[in-house]
Coordinates of N, CA and C in Angstrom, one line a residue:
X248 N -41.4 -45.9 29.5 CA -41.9 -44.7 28.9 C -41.9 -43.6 30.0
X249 N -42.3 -43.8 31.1 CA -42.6 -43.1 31.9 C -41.1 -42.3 32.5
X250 N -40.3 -43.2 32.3 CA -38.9 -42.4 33.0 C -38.1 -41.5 31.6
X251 N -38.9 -41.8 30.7 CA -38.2 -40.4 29.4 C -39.6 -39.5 29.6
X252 N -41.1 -39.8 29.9 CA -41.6 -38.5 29.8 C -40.6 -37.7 31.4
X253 N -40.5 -38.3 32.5 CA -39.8 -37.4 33.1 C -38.6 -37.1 33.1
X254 N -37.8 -37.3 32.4 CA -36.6 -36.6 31.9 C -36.9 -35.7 31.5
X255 N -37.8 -36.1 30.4 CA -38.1 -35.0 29.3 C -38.6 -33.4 30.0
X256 N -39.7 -33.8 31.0 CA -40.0 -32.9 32.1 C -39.0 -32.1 33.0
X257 N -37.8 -32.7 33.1 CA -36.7 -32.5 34.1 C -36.0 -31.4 32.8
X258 N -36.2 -31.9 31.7 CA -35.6 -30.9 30.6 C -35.8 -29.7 30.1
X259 N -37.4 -29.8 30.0 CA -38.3 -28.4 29.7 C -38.2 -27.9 31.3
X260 N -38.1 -27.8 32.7 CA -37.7 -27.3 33.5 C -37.0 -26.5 33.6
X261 N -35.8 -27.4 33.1 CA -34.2 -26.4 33.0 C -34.5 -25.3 32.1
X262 N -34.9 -25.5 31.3 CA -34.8 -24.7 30.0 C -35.8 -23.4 30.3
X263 N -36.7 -23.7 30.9 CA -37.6 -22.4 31.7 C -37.0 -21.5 32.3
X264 N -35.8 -22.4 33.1 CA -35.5 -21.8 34.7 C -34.1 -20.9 34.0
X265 N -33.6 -21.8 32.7 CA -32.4 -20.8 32.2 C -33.2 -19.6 31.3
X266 N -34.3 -19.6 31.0 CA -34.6 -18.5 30.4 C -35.2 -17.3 31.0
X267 N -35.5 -17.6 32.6 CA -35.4 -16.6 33.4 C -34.3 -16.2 33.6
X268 N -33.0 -16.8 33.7 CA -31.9 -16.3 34.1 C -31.4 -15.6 33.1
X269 N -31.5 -15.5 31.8 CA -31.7 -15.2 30.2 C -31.8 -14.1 30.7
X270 N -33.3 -14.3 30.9 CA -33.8 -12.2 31.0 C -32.9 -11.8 32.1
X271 N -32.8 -12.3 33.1 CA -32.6 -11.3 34.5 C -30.9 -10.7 34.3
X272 N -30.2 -11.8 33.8 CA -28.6 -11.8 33.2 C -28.8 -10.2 32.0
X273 N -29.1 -10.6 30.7 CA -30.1 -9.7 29.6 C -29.9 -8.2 30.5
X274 N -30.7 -8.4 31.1 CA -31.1 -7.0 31.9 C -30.1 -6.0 32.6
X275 N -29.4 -7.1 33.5 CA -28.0 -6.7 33.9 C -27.1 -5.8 32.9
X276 N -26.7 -6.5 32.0 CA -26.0 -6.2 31.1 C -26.5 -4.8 30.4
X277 N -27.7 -4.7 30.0 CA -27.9 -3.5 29.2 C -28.2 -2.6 30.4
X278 N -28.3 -2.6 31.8 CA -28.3 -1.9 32.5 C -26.5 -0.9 32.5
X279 N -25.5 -1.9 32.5 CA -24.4 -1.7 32.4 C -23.5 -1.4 31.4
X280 N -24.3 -1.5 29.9 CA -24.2 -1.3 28.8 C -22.7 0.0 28.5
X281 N -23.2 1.3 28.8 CA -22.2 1.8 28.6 C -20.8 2.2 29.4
X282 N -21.1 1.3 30.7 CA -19.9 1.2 31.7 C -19.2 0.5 30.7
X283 N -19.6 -0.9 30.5 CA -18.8 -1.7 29.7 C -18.3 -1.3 28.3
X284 N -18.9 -0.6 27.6 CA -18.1 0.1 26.5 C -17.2 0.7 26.6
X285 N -17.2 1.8 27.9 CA -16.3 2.4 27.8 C -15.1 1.6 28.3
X286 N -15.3 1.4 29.2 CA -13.9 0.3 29.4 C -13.2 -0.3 28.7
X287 N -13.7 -1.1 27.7 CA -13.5 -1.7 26.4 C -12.8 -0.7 25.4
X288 N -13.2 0.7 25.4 CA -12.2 1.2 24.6 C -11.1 1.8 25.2
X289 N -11.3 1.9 26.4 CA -9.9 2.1 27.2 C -8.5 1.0 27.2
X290 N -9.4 0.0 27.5 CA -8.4 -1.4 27.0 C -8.2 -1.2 25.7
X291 N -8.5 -1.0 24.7 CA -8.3 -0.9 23.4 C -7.6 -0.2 22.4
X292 N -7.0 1.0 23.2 CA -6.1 1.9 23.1 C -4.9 1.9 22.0
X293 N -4.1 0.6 23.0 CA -2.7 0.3 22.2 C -3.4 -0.4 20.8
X294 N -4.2 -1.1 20.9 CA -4.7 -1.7 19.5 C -4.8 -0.8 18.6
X295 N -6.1 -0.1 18.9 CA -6.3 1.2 17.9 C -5.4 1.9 17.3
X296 N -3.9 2.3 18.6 CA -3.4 2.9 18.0 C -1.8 2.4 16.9
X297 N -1.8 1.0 17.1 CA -1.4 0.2 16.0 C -2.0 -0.4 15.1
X298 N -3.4 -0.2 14.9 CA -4.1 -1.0 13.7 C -5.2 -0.1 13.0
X299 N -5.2 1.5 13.9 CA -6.0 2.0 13.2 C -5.7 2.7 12.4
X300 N -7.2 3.5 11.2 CA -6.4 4.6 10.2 C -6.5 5.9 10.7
X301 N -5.8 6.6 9.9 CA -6.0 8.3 9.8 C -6.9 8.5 8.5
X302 N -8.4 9.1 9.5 CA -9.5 9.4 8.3 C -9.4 10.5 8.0
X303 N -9.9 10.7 6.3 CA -10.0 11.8 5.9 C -10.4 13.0 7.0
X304 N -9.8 14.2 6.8 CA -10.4 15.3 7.4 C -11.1 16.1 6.5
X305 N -10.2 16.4 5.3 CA -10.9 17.1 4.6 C -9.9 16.8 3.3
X306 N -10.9 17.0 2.2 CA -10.2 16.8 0.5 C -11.2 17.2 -0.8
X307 N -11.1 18.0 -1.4 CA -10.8 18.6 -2.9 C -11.4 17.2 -4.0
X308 N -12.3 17.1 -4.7 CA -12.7 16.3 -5.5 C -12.3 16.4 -7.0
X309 N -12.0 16.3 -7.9 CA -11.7 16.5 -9.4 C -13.3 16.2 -9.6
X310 N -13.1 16.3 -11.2 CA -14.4 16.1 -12.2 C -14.9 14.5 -12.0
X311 N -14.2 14.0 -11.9 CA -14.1 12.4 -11.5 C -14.4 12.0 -10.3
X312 N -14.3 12.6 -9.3 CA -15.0 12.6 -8.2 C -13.8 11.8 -7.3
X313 N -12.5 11.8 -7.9 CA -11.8 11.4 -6.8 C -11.0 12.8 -6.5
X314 N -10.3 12.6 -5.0 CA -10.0 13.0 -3.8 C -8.5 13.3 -4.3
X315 N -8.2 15.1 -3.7 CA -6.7 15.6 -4.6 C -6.6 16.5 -2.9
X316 N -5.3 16.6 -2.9 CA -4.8 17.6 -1.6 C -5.9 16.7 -0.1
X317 N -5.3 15.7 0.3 CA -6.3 15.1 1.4 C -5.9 15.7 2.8
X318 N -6.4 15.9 3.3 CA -6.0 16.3 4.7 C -6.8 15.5 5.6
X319 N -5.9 14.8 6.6 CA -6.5 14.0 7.4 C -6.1 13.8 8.9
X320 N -7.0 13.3 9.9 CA -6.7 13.6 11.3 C -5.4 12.9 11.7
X321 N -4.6 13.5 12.9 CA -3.8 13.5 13.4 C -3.7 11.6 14.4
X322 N -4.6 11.4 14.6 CA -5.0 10.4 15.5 C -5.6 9.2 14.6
X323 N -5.0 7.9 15.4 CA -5.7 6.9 14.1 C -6.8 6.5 14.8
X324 N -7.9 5.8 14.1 CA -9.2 5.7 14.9 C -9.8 4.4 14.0
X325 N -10.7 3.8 14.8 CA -11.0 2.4 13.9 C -12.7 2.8 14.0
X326 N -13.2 2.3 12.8 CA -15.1 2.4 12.6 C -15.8 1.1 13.2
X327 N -16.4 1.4 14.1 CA -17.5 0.8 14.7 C -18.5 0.7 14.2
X328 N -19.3 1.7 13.6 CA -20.4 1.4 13.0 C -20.4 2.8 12.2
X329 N -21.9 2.1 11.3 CA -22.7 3.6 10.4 C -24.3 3.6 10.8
X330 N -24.4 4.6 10.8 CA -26.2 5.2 11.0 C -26.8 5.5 9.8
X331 N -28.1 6.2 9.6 CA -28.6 7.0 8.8 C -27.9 8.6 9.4
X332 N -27.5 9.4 8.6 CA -27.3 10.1 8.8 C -27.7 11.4 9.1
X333 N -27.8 12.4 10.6 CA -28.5 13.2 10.7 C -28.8 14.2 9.8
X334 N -29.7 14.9 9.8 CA -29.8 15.9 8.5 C -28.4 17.1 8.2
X335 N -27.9 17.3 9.9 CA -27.2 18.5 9.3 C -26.1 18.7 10.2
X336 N -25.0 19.2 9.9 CA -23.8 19.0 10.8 C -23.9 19.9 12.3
X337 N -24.1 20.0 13.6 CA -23.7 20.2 14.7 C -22.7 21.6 14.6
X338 N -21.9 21.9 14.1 CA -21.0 22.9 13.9 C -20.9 23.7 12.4
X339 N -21.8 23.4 11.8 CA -22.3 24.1 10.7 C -23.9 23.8 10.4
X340 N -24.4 24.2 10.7 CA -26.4 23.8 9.8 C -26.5 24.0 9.0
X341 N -25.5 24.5 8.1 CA -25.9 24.9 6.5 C -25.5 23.7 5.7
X342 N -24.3 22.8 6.4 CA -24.1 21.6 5.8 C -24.9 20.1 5.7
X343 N -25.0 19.3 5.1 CA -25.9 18.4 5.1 C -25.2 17.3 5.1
X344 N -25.3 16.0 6.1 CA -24.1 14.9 6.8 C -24.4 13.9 5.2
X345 N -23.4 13.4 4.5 CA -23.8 12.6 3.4 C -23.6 11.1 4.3
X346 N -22.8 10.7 5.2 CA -22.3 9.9 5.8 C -21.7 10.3 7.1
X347 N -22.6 9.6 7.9 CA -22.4 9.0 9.5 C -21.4 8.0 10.5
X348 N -20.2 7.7 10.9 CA -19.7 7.1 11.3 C -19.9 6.5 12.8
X349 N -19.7 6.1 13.6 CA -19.0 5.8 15.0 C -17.7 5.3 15.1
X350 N -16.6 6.2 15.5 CA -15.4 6.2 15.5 C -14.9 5.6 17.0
X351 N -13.4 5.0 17.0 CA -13.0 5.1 18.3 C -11.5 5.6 17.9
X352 N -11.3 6.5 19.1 CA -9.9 6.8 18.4 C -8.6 6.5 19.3
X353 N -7.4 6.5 19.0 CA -6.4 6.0 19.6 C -6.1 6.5 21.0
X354 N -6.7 7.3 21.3 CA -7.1 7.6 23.2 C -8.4 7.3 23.4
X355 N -9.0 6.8 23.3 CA -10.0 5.5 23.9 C -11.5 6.3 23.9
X356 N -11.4 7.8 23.4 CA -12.6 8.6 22.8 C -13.3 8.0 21.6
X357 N -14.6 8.3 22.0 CA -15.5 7.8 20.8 C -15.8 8.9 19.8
X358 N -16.4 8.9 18.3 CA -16.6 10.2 18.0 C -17.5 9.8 17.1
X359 N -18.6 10.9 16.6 CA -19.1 10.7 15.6 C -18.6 11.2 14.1
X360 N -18.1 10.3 13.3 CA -17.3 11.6 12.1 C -18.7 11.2 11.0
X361 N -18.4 12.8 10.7 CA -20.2 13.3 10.1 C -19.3 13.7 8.7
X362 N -19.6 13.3 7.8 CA -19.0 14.0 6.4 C -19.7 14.9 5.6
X363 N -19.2 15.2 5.2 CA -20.4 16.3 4.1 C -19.4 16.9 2.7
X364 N -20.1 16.7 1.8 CA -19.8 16.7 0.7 C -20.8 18.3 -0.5
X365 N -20.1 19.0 -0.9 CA -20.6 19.9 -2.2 C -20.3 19.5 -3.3
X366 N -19.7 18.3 -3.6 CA -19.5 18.0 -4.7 C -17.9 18.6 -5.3
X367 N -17.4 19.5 -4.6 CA -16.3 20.4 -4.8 C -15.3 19.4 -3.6
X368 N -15.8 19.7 -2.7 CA -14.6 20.0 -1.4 C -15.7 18.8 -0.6
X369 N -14.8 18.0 -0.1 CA -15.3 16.7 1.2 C -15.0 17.0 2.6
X370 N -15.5 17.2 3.2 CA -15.1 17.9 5.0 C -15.9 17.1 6.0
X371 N -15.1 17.1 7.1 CA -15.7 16.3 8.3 C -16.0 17.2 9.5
X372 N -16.4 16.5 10.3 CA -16.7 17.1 11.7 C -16.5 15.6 12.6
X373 N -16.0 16.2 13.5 CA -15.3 15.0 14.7 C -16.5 15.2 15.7
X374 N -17.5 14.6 16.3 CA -18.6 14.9 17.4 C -17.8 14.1 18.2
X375 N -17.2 14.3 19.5 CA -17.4 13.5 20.7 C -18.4 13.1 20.9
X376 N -18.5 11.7 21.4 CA -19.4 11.0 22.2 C -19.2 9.9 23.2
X377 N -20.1 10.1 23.9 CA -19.9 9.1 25.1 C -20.2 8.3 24.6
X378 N -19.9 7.0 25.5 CA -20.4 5.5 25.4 C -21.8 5.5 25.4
X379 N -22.4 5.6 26.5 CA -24.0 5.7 26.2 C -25.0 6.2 25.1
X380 N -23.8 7.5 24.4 CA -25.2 8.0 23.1 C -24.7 7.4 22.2
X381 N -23.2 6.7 22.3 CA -23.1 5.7 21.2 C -23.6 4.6 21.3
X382 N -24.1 4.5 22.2 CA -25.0 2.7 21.6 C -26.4 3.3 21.7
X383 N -27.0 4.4 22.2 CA -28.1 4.6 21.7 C -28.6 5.2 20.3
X384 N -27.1 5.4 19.4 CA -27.4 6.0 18.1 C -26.7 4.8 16.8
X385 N -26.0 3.8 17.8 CA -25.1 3.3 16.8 C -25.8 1.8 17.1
X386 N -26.8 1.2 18.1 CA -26.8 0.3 18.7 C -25.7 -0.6 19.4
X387 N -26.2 -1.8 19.5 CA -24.6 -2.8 20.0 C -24.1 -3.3 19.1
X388 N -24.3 -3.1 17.4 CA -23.3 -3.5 17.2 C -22.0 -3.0 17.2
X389 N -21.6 -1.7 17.8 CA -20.6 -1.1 17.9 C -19.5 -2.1 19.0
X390 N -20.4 -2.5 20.2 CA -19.8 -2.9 21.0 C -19.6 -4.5 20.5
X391 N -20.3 -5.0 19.8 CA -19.8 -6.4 19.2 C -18.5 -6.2 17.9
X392 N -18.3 -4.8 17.0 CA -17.6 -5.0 16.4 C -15.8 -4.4 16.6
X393 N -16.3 -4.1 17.9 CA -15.0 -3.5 18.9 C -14.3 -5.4 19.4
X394 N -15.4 -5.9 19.9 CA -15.0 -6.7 20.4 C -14.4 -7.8 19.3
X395 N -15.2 -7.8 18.3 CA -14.4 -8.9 17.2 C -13.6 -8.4 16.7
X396 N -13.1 -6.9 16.5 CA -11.9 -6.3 15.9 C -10.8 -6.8 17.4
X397 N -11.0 -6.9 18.2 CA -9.7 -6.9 19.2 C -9.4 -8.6 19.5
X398 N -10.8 -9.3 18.8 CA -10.3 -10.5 18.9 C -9.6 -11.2 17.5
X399 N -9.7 -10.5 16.4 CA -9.5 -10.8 15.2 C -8.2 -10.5 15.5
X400 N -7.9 -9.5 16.0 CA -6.1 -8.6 16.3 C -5.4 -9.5 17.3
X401 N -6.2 -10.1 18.3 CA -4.9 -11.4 18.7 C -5.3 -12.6 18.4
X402 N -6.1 -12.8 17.5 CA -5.6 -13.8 16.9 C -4.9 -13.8 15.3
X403 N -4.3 -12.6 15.0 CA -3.9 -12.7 14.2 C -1.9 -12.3 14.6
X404 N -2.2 -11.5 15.7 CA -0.9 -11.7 16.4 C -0.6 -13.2 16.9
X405 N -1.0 -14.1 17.1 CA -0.9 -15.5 17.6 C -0.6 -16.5 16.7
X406 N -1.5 -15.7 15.1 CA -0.4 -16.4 13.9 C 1.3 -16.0 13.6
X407 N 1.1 -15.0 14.1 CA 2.2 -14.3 13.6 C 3.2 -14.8 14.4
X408 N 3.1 -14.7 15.9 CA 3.8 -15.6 17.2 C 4.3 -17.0 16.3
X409 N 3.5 -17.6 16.5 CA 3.6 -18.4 15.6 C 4.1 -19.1 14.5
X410 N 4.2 -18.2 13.8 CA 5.1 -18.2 12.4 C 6.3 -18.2 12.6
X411 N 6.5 -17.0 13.5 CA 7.6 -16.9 13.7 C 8.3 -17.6 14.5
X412 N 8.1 -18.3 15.0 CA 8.5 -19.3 16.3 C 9.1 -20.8 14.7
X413 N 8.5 -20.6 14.0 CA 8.5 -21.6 12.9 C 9.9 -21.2 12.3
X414 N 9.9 -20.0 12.1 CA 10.8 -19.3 11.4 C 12.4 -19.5 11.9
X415 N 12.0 -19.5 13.4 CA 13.3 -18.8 13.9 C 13.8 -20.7 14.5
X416 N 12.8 -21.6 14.4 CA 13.5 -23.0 14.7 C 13.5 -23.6 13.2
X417 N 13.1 -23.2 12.2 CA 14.1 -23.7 10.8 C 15.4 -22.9 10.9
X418 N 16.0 -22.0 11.3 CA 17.1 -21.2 11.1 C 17.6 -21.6 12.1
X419 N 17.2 -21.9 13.4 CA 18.0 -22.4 14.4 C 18.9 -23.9 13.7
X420 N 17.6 -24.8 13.4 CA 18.0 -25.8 13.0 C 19.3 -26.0 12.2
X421 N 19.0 -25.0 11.0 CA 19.5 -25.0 9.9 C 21.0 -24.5 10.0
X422 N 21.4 -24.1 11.3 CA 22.7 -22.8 11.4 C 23.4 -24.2 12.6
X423 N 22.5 -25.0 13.3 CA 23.2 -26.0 14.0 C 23.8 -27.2 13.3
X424 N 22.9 -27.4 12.1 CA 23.5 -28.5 11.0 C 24.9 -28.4 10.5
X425 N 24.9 -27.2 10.1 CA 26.1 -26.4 8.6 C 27.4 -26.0 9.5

């Protein structure tokens, strides 16, 4: 008995000693927080700019409330996250944001796209932002859903590799037979 209670001892140990390193590691990281984002969208560039969309800029509503004459930005950009949305747009204050985004866009800029709506006409506003006020407004999941978007993207290029590697030795095969 004696040599499992000190295992057991040797175990709750470890487990102390890794959850000081928990915090102190923890710490590191969110010290570094927006270094590491931004980097991350700088690598992320070519992705974005093959997998991302072109968001509305601005569009015209019918009675039905769908979207006629769309105008939309020039750059494709992928959504990181949503907020509550501030009360009022930055480059107009008469406008009121119905919807908050965290954008990244195909040059490795972050943005806030702020929408606003009269019921008539749907319009945006592009905020630049840094890495740092984007994880202080968007939190981390921005930076977790960057990260799982660029891991979802090669692993979906790896099926694709893949397939095609399938593709091109049935046709090899099939042209060596005949």
């Amino acid at each position: 008995m004696d040599e499992i209670e000190a295992g057991f001892t040797k175990i709750m140990e470890k487990i102390e000693d890794m959850k000081k390193t928990d915090a102190r590691l923890s710490e590191e990281v969110r010290t570094h927080d927006s270094e590491l984002l931004g980097r991350m969208a700088v690598m992320a560039k070519p992705v974005v700019k093959s997998v991302g969309l072109k968001l509305l800029k601005i569009g015209k509503q019918d009675t039905k409330g769908e979207l006629y004459h769309p105008n939309y930005y020039n750059e494709k950009m992928i959504v990181l996250g949503k907020c509550e949305p501030a009360p009022l747009r930055p480059d107009d204050p008469t406008k009121k944001i119905s919807d908050q985004f965290c954008v990244l866009s195909e040059r490795g800029i972050f943005y806030e796209l702020m929408y606003s709506s009269d019921g008539f006409l749907t319009d945006s506003f592009l905020n630049p932002i840094d890495p740092k006020g984007a994880i202080d407004t968007y939190g981390y999941d921005i930076m977790f859903m960057l990260y799982q978007g660029m891991h979802d993207y090669m692993k979906s290029e790896e099926d694709l590799i893949s397939a095609l590697e399938k593709v091109i030795g049935f046709i090899f095969a099939t042209t060596r037979k005949a």
